[in-house]
Short mmCIF file of C-alpha atoms and ligand atoms in Angstrom, two decimals:
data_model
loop_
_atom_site.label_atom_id
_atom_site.label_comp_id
_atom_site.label_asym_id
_atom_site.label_seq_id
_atom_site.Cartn_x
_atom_site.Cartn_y
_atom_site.Cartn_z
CA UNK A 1 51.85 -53.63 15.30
CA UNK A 2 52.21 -50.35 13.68
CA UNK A 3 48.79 -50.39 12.08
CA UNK A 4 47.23 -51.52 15.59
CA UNK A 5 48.90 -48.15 17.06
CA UNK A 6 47.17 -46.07 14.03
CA UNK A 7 43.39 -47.24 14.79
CA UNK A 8 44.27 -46.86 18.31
CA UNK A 9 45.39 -43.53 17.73
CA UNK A 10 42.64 -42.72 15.27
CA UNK A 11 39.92 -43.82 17.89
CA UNK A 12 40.97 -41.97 20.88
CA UNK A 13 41.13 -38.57 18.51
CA UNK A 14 37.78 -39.57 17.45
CA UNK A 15 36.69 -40.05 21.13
CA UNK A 16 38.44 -36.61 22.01
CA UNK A 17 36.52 -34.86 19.35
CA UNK A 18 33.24 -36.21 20.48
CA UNK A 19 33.85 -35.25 24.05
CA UNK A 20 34.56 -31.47 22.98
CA UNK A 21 31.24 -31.55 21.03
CA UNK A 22 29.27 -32.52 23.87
CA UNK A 23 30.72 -30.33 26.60
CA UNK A 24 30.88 -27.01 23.95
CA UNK A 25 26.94 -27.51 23.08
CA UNK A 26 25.64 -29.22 25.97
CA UNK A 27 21.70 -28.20 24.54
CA UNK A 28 22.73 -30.22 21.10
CA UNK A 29 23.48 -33.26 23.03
CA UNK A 30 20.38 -33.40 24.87
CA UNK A 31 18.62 -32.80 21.88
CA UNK A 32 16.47 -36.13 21.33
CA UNK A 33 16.76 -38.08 18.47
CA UNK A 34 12.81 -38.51 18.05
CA UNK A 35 10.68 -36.60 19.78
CA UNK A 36 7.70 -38.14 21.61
CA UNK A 37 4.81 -35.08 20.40
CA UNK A 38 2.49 -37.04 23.31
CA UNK A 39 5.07 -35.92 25.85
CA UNK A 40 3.41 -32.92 28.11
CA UNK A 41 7.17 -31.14 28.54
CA UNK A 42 7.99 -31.61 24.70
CA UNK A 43 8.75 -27.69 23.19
CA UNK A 44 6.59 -26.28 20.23
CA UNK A 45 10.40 -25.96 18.71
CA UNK A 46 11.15 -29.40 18.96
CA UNK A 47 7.97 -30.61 17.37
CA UNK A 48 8.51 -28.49 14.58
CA UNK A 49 11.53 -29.75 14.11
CA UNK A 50 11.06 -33.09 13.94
CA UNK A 51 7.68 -32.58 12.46
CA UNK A 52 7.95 -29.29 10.10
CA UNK A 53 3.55 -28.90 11.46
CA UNK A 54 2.03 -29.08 14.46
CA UNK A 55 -1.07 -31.13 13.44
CA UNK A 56 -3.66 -32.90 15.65
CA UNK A 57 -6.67 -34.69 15.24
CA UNK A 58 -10.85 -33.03 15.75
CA UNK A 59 -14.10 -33.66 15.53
CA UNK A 60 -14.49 -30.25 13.30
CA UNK A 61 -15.21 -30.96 9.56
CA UNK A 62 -12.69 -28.32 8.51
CA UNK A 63 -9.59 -30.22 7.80
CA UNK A 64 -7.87 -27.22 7.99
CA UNK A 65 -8.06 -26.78 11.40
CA UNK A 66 -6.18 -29.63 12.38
CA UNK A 67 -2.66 -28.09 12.05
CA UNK A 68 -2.04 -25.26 14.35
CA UNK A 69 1.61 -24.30 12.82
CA UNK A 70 3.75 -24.95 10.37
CA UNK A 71 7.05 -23.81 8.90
CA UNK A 72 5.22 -21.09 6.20
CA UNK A 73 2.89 -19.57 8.95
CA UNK A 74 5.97 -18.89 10.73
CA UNK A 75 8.05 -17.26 7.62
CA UNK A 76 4.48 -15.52 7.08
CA UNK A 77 4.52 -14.11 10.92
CA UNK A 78 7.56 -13.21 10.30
CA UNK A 79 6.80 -11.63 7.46
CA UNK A 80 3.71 -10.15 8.82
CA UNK A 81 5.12 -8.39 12.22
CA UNK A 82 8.76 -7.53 11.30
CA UNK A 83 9.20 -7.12 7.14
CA UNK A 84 5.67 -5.82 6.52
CA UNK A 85 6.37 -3.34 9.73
CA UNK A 86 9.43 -2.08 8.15
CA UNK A 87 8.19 -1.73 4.18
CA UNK A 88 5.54 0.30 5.69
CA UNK A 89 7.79 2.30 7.61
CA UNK A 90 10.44 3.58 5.16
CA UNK A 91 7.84 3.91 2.18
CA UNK A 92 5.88 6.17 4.08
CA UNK A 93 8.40 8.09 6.44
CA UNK A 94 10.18 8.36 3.37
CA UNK A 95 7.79 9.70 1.27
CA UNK A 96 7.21 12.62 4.43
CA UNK A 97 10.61 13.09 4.51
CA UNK A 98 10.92 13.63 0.70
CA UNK A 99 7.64 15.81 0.77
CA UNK A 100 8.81 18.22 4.03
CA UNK A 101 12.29 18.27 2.29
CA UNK A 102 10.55 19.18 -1.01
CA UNK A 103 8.44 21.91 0.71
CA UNK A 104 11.16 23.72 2.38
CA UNK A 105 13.58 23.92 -0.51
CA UNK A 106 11.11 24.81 -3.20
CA UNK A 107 7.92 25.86 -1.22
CA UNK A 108 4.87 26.06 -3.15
CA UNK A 109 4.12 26.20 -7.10
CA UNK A 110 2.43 29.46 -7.66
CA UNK A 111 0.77 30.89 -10.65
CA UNK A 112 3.75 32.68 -11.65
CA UNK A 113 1.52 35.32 -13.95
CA UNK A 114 -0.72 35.29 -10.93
CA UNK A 115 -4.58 34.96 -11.44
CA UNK A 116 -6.61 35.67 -13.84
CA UNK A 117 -10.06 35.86 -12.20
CA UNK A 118 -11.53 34.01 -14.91
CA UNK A 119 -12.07 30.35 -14.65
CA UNK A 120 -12.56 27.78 -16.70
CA UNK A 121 -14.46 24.23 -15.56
CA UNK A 122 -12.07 21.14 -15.09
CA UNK A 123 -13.57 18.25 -13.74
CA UNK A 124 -17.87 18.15 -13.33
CA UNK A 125 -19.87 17.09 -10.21
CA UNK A 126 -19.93 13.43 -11.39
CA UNK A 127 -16.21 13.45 -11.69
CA UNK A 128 -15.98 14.93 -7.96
CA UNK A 129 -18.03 12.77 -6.72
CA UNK A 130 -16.41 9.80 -7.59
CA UNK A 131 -13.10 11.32 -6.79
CA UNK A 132 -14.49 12.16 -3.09
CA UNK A 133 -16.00 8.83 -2.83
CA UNK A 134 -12.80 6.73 -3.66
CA UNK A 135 -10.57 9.34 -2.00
CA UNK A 136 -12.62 9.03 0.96
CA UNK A 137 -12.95 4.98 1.32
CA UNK A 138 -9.03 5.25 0.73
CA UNK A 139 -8.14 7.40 3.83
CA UNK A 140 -10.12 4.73 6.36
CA UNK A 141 -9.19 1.68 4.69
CA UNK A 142 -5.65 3.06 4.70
CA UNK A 143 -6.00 4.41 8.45
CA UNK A 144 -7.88 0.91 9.23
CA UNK A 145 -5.36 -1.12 7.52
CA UNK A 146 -2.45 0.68 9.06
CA UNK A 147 -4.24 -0.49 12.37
CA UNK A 148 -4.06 -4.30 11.76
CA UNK A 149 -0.35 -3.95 11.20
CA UNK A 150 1.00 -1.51 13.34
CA UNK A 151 -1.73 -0.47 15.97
CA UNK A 152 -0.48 -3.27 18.22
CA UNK A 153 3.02 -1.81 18.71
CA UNK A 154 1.56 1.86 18.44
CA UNK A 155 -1.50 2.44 19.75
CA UNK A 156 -2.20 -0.54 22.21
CA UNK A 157 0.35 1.21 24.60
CA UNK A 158 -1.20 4.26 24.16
CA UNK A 159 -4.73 2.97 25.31
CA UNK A 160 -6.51 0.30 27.56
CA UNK A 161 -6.85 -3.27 25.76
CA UNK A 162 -10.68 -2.95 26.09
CA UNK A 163 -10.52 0.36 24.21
CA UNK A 164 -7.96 -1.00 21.09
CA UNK A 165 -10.12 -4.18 21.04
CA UNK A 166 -13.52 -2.08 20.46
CA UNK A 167 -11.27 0.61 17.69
CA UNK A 168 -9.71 -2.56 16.62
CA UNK A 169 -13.33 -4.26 15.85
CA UNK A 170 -15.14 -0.91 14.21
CA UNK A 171 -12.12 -0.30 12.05
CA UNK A 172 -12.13 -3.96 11.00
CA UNK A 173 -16.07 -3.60 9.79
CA UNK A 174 -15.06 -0.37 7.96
CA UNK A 175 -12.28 -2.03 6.16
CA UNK A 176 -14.12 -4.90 5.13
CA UNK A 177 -17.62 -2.68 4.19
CA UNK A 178 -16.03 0.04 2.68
CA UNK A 179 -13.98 -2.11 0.41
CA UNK A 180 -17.23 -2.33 -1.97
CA UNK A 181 -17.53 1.59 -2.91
CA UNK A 182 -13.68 1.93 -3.34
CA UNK A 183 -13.92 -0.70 -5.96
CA UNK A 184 -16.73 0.73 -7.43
CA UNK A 185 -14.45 4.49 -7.59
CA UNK A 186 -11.80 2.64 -9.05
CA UNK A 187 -13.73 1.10 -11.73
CA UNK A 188 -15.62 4.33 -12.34
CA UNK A 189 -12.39 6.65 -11.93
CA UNK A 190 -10.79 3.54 -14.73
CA UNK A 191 -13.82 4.45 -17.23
CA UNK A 192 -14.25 8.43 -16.91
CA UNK A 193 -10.75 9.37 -17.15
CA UNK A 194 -9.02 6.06 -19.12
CA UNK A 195 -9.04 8.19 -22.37
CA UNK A 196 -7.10 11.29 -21.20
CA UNK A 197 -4.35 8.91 -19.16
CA UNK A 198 -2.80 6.95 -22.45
CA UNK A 199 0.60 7.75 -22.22
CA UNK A 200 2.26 9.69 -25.19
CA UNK A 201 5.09 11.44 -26.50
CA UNK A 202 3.88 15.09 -24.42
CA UNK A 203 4.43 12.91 -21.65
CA UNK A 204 8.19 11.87 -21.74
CA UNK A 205 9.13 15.50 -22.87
CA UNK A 206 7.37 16.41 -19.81
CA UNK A 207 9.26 13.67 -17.36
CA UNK A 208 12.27 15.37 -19.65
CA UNK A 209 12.05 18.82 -17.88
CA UNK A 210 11.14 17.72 -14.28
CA UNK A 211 7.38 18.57 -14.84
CA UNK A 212 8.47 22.00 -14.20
CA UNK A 213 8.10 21.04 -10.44
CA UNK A 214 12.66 21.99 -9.88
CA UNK A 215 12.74 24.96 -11.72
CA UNK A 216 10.43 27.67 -13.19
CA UNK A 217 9.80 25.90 -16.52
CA UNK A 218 6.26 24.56 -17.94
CA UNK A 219 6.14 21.73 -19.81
CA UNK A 220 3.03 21.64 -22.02
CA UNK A 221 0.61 19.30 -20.81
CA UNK A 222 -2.69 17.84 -21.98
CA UNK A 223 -5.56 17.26 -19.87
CA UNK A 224 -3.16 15.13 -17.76
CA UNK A 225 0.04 15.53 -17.48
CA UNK A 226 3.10 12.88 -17.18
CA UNK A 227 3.06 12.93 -12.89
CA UNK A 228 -1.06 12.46 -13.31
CA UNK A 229 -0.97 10.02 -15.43
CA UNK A 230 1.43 8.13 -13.20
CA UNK A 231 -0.71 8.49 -10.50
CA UNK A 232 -4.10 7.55 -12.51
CA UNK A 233 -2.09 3.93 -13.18
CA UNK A 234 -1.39 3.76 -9.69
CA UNK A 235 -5.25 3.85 -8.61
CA UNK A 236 -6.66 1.92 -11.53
CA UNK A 237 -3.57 -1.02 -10.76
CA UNK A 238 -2.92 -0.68 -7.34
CA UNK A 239 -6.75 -0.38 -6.36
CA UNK A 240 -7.19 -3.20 -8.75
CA UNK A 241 -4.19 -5.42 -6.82
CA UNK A 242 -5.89 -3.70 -3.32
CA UNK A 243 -9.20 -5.08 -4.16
CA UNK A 244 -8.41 -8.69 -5.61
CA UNK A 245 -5.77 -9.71 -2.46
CA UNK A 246 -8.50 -8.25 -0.32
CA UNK A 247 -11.34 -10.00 -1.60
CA UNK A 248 -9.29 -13.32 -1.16
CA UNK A 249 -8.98 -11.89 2.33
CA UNK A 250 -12.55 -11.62 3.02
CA UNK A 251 -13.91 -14.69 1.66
CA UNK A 252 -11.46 -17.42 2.41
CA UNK A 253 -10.68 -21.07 0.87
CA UNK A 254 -12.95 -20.15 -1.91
CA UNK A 255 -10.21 -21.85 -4.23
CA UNK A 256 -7.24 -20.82 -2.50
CA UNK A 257 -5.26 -22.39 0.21
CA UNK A 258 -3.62 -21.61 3.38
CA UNK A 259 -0.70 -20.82 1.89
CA UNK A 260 -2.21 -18.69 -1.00
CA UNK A 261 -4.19 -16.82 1.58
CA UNK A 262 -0.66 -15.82 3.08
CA UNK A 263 0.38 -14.91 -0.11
CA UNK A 264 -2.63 -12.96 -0.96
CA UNK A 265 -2.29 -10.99 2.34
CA UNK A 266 1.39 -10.47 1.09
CA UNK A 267 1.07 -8.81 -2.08
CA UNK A 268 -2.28 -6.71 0.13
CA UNK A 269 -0.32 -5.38 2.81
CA UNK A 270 2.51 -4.27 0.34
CA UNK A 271 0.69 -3.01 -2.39
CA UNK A 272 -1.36 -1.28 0.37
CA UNK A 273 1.96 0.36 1.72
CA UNK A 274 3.31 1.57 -1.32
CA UNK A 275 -0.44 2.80 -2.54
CA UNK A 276 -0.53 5.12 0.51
CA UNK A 277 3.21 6.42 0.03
CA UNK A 278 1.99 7.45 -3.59
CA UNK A 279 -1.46 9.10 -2.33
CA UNK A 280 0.48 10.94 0.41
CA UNK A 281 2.82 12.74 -2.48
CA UNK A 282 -1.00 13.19 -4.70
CA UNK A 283 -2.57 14.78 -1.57
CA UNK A 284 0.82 17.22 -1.15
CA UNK A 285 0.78 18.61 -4.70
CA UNK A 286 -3.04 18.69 -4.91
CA UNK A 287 -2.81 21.02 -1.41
CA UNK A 288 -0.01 22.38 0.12
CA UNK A 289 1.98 21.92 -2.86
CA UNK A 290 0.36 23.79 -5.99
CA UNK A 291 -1.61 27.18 -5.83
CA UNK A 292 -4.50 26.53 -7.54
CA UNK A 293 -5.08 22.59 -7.64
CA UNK A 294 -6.82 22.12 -4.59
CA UNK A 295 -10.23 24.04 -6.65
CA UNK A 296 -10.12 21.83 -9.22
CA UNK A 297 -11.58 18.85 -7.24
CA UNK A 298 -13.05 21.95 -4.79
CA UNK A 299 -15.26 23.48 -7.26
CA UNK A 300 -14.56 21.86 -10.23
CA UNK A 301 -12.64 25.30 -11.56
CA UNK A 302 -9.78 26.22 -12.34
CA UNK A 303 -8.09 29.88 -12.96
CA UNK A 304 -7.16 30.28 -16.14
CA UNK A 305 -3.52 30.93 -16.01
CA UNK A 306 -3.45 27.99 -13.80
CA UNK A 307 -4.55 25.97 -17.16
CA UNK A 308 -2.37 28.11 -19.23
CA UNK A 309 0.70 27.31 -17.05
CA UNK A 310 0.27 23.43 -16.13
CA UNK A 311 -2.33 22.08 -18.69
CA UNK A 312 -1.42 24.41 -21.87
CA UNK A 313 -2.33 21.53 -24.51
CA UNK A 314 -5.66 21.15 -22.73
CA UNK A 315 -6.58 25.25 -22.85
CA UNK A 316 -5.68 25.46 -26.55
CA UNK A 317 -8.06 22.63 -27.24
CA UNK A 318 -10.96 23.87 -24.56
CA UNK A 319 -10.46 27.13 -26.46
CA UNK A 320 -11.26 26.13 -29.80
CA UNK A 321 -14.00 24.48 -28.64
CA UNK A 322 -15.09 27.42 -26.77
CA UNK A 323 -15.13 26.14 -23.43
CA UNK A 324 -12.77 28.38 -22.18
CA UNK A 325 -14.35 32.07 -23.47
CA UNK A 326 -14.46 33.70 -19.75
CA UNK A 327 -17.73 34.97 -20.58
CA UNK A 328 -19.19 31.25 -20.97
CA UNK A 329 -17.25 30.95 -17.54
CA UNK A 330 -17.23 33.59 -15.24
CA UNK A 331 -15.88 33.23 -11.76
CA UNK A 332 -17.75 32.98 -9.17
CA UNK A 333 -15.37 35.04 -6.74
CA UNK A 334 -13.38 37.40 -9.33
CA UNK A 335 -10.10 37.87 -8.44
CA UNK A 336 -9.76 35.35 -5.76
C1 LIG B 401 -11.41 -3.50 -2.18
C2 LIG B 401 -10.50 -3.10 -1.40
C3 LIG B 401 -9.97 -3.83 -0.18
C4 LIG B 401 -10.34 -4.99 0.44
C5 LIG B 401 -11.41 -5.95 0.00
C6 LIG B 401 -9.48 -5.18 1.59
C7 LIG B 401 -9.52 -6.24 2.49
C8 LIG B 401 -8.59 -6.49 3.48
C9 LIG B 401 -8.58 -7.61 4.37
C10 LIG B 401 -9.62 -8.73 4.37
C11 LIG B 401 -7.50 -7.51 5.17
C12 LIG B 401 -7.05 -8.49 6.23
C13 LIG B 401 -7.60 -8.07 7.53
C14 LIG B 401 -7.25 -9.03 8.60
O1 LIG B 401 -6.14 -9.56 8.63
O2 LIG B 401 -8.15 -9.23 9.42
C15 LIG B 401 -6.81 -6.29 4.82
C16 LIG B 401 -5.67 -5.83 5.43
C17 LIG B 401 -5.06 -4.62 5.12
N1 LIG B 401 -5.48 -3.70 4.18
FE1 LIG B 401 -7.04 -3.92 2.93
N2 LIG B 401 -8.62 -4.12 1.64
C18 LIG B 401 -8.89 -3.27 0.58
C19 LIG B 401 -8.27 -2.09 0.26
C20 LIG B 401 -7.22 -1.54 0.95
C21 LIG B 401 -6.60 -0.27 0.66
C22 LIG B 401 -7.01 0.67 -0.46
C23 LIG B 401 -5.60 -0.10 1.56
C24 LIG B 401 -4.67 1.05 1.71
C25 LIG B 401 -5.02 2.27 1.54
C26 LIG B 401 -5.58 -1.28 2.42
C27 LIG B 401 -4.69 -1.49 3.45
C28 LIG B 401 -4.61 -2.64 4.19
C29 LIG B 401 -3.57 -2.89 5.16
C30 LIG B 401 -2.40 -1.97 5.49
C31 LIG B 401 -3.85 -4.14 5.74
C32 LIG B 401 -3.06 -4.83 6.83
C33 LIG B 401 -2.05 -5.77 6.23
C34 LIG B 401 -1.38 -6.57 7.29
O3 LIG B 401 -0.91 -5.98 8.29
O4 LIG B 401 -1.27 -7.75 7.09
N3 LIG B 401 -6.58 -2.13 2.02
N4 LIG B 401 -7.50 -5.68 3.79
#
């Protein structure tokens, strides 16, 4: 008799329970057990549920085509229009905000002995021309890029849908076009300069003391110095990384999947963020930040207590080899 009143008791709690689960999540219990994908009211969320894809059948040769979503496309779209939205974000506001920060506390580097108004040559046309080239693909597949992930938020409210389409579909040819010369700079920029970007001992000494960029100090430098040889292995691998994801991009399923297509635009779009933060700190110190850099790409010249200051190694060595007698290189605007 006892027992009897235990089930009893057990079965009624059970019932209880039940009933609380059913009135607490009333969606739950009306969840079916198999969904009927045929069904014209069924939910896309159901379906994947029960399914993980949405596939169908076609007439269209491409396989690939028959499965409109699936669980990775939606961790990729994730991916795509909130992580990939804020990476971009803080590695490039945050570079600014380092840079204007930077700018007002220590303003720009001069040439503490001031000029010399003799110059000595630094880089030659062929050097400046691949420099311009690469520099210049850069800036529009970076400004074209930035479009395809945040122009939609951005700029589409800031314009009529016809007008972002037509931006949209020019800065979509550039991107893909221009991707061929910035591969060729990168490759060239790998070969001229590969031999004065090997990283040596003059290099951590000058990580050691700041570069000379906090205080007033100037590490000896050769041709390149630590902070340009840092950037030289940021072009040469992150162009490299750039240009292989994109090229995946732009010809598709040769060997590689959906899914490694998401991937590849992965590792793209972040590479691509963090390339541009890295430019955007090259492009302050080659300007705004350093009296005297700007020329070197400019004219190809520098002043030669610019060289003596920030590339001492590399004027002893031009010296003995006679490069650097001002009357072998006079300036062409004394005392500018
Ligand atoms: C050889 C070089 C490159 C190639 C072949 C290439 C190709 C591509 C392709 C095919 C896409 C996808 C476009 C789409 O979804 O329709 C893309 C996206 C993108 N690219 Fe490039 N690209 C190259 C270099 C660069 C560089 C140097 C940058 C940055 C300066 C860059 C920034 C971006 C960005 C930000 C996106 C958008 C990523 C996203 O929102 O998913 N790309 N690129």
């Amino acid at each position: 008799m006892m027992a009897l009143v235990v089930h009893f008791r057990t079965i009624v709690g059970a019932l209880a329970l039940l009933a609380l689960a059913l009135t607490a999540s009333p969606a739950a219990a009306q969840q079916p057990n198999s969904v009927d994908p045929t069904k014209s009211a069924v939910s896309e969320e159901q379906l994947l549920q029960q399914f993980k894809a949405i596939q169908g059948k076609s007439r269209i040769p491409d396989t690939k085509s028959y499965t409109l979503e699936q669980p990775a496309g939606r961790d990729w779209r994730h991916f795509h229009e909130v992580t990939l939205r804020w990476i971009g974000a803080v590695a490039i506001l945050g570079i600014l905000l380092v840079l204007v920060g930077f700018y007002l506390t220590r303003g720009m580097v001069r040439i503490e002995a001031g000029r010399s108004g003799q110059v000595i040559v630094r880089f030659n046309a062929f050097e400046r021309f691949v420099h311009w080239m690469t520099a210049s693909c850069f800036v529009i597949l970076g400004l074209s890029g930035l479009n395809i992930t945040f122009g939609r938020p951005l700029l589409l409210p800031l314009m009529s849908p016809e007008a972002f389409t037509a931006w949209s579909e020019w800065a979509k040819y550039a991107h893909n076009y221009l991707s061929f010369p910035f591969t060729l700079g990168v490759i060239l920029i790998f070969l001229i300069w590969i031999a004065g970007n090997i990283p040596n001992r003059v290099d951590v000494e000058w990580f050691r003391r700041g570069g000379g960029l906090l205080g007033h100090d100037h590490p000896p430098a050769e041709r390149f110095n630590g902070g340009q040889k840092l950037i030289y292995w940021i072009v040469v691998l992150g162009g490299g990384a750039a240009a292989f994801s994109g090229y995946v991009l732009i010809f598709p399923f040769y060997g590689t999947t959906v899914e490694t297509m998401q991937e590849a635009e992965m590792v793209h779009a972040i590479v691509a963020m963090l390339f541009i933060a890295a430019m955007l700190a090259h492009i302050y110190i080659g300007t705004i930040g350093m009296e005297g850099a700007f020329e070197a790409m400019g004219s190809g010249t520098v002043d030669l207590n610019w060289a003596k200051e920030h590339h001492a190694l590399w004027l002893e060595e031009q010296s003995r080899q006679g490069a650097a007698d001002p009357r072998a290189q006079p300036s062409a605007t004394p005392g500018e």
